[in-house]
Coordinates of C-alpha atoms in Angstrom, one line a residue:
X1 CA 104.7 -92.6 -110.4
X2 CA 108.4 -93.4 -109.9
X3 CA 110.9 -90.6 -109.9
X4 CA 114.1 -91.4 -111.7
X5 CA 117.4 -89.5 -111.6
X6 CA 118.2 -87.6 -114.8
X7 CA 120.6 -89.4 -117.1
X8 CA 124.0 -87.7 -117.4
X9 CA 126.6 -88.3 -120.0
X10 CA 129.6 -88.5 -117.7
X11 CA 132.1 -89.1 -120.5
X12 CA 131.1 -85.9 -122.2
X13 CA 131.2 -84.0 -118.8
X14 CA 134.6 -85.5 -118.0
X15 CA 136.0 -84.5 -121.4
X16 CA 134.6 -81.0 -121.1
X17 CA 136.0 -80.6 -117.5
X18 CA 139.5 -81.7 -118.6
X19 CA 139.6 -79.4 -121.6
X20 CA 138.3 -76.5 -119.6
X21 CA 140.9 -77.1 -116.8
X22 CA 143.7 -77.3 -119.4
X23 CA 142.5 -74.1 -121.1
X24 CA 142.1 -72.2 -117.7
X25 CA 145.6 -73.3 -116.7
X26 CA 147.1 -72.2 -120.0
X27 CA 145.3 -68.8 -119.8
X28 CA 146.1 -68.3 -116.1
X29 CA 149.8 -68.1 -116.9
X30 CA 149.1 -64.9 -118.9
X31 CA 147.4 -63.4 -115.8
X32 CA 144.0 -63.4 -117.5
X33 CA 140.9 -61.6 -116.3
X34 CA 137.4 -62.4 -117.4
X35 CA 135.3 -59.8 -119.3
X36 CA 133.4 -58.7 -116.2
X37 CA 136.5 -57.9 -114.3
X38 CA 136.9 -61.1 -112.3
X39 CA 140.0 -63.1 -111.7
X40 CA 141.2 -66.6 -112.1
X41 CA 139.0 -67.7 -109.1
X42 CA 136.0 -67.4 -111.4
X43 CA 137.6 -69.8 -113.9
X44 CA 139.1 -72.3 -111.5
X45 CA 137.0 -72.7 -108.5
X46 CA 133.8 -74.2 -110.1
X47 CA 136.0 -76.4 -112.4
X48 CA 138.0 -77.7 -109.6
X49 CA 134.9 -78.5 -107.5
X50 CA 133.4 -80.4 -110.4
X51 CA 136.7 -82.2 -111.1
X52 CA 137.0 -83.1 -107.4
X53 CA 133.5 -84.6 -107.5
X54 CA 134.2 -86.6 -110.6
X55 CA 137.5 -87.8 -109.0
X56 CA 135.7 -88.9 -105.8
X57 CA 133.2 -91.1 -107.8
X58 CA 136.1 -92.6 -109.8
X59 CA 135.5 -91.4 -113.3
X60 CA 139.1 -90.5 -114.2
X61 CA 141.6 -93.0 -115.7
X62 CA 145.4 -93.0 -115.3
X63 CA 146.0 -90.8 -118.4
X64 CA 143.7 -88.1 -117.2
X65 CA 145.2 -88.1 -113.8
X66 CA 148.7 -87.8 -115.4
X67 CA 147.3 -84.8 -117.4
X68 CA 146.1 -83.3 -114.1
X69 CA 149.5 -83.8 -112.5
X70 CA 151.1 -82.1 -115.5
X71 CA 148.7 -79.1 -115.1
X72 CA 149.6 -78.9 -111.4
X73 CA 153.4 -79.1 -111.7
X74 CA 154.8 -79.7 -115.2
X75 CA 158.4 -79.5 -114.1
X76 CA 157.9 -82.6 -112.0
X77 CA 155.4 -84.6 -114.1
X78 CA 155.8 -83.6 -117.8
X79 CA 158.6 -85.6 -119.4
X80 CA 158.7 -83.0 -122.3
X81 CA 159.1 -80.1 -119.9
X82 CA 162.1 -77.8 -120.7
X83 CA 163.3 -75.4 -118.0
X84 CA 163.1 -71.8 -119.0
X85 CA 159.9 -72.1 -120.9
X86 CA 156.7 -70.1 -120.2
X87 CA 154.9 -73.3 -119.3
X88 CA 153.8 -73.1 -115.7
X89 CA 151.6 -75.2 -113.5
X90 CA 149.0 -74.3 -110.9
X91 CA 151.6 -74.5 -108.1
X92 CA 153.7 -71.8 -109.9
X93 CA 151.1 -69.1 -110.6
X94 CA 149.4 -66.7 -108.2
X95 CA 146.0 -68.2 -107.2
X96 CA 143.2 -67.0 -105.0
X97 CA 143.0 -68.7 -101.6
X98 CA 139.7 -70.4 -102.5
X99 CA 141.3 -71.9 -105.6
X100 CA 144.3 -73.2 -103.5
X101 CA 141.8 -74.8 -101.1
X102 CA 140.1 -76.6 -104.1
X103 CA 143.5 -77.7 -105.3
X104 CA 144.4 -79.2 -101.9
X105 CA 141.0 -81.0 -101.9
X106 CA 141.8 -82.5 -105.3
X107 CA 145.3 -83.6 -104.1
X108 CA 143.8 -85.0 -100.9
X109 CA 141.2 -87.1 -102.8
X110 CA 143.9 -88.1 -105.4
X111 CA 146.0 -89.5 -102.6
X112 CA 143.0 -91.3 -101.1
X113 CA 142.2 -93.0 -104.4
X114 CA 145.8 -94.1 -104.8
X115 CA 145.9 -95.6 -101.3
X116 CA 142.7 -97.5 -102.0
X117 CA 143.8 -98.9 -105.3
X118 CA 147.4 -99.6 -104.3
X119 CA 146.8 -100.8 -100.8

């Protein structure tokens, strides 16, 4: 008997992770708390770990990476950004230390992939 890995619909997973990241970022600006009394760490840390894993295996295209950069710092990466709006990025809101570490991991791997493809 041969064991096979389970089939995973990576496109659906990638779409879900992107929409969940956008939603979590949008709600974090309002200093959200989840129903059981947690904080944004509960929203972001697992999403960012999964996003980072999908990034490392190369599933994201340029438009999705641009969306990520807009989530991280819209003032720098969103051409439609208007100063003085409530739109904030992950670098502009108060985040738990664990979430910051995950964000640094994503940025590190993003730089690695850019060096590989550009170099």
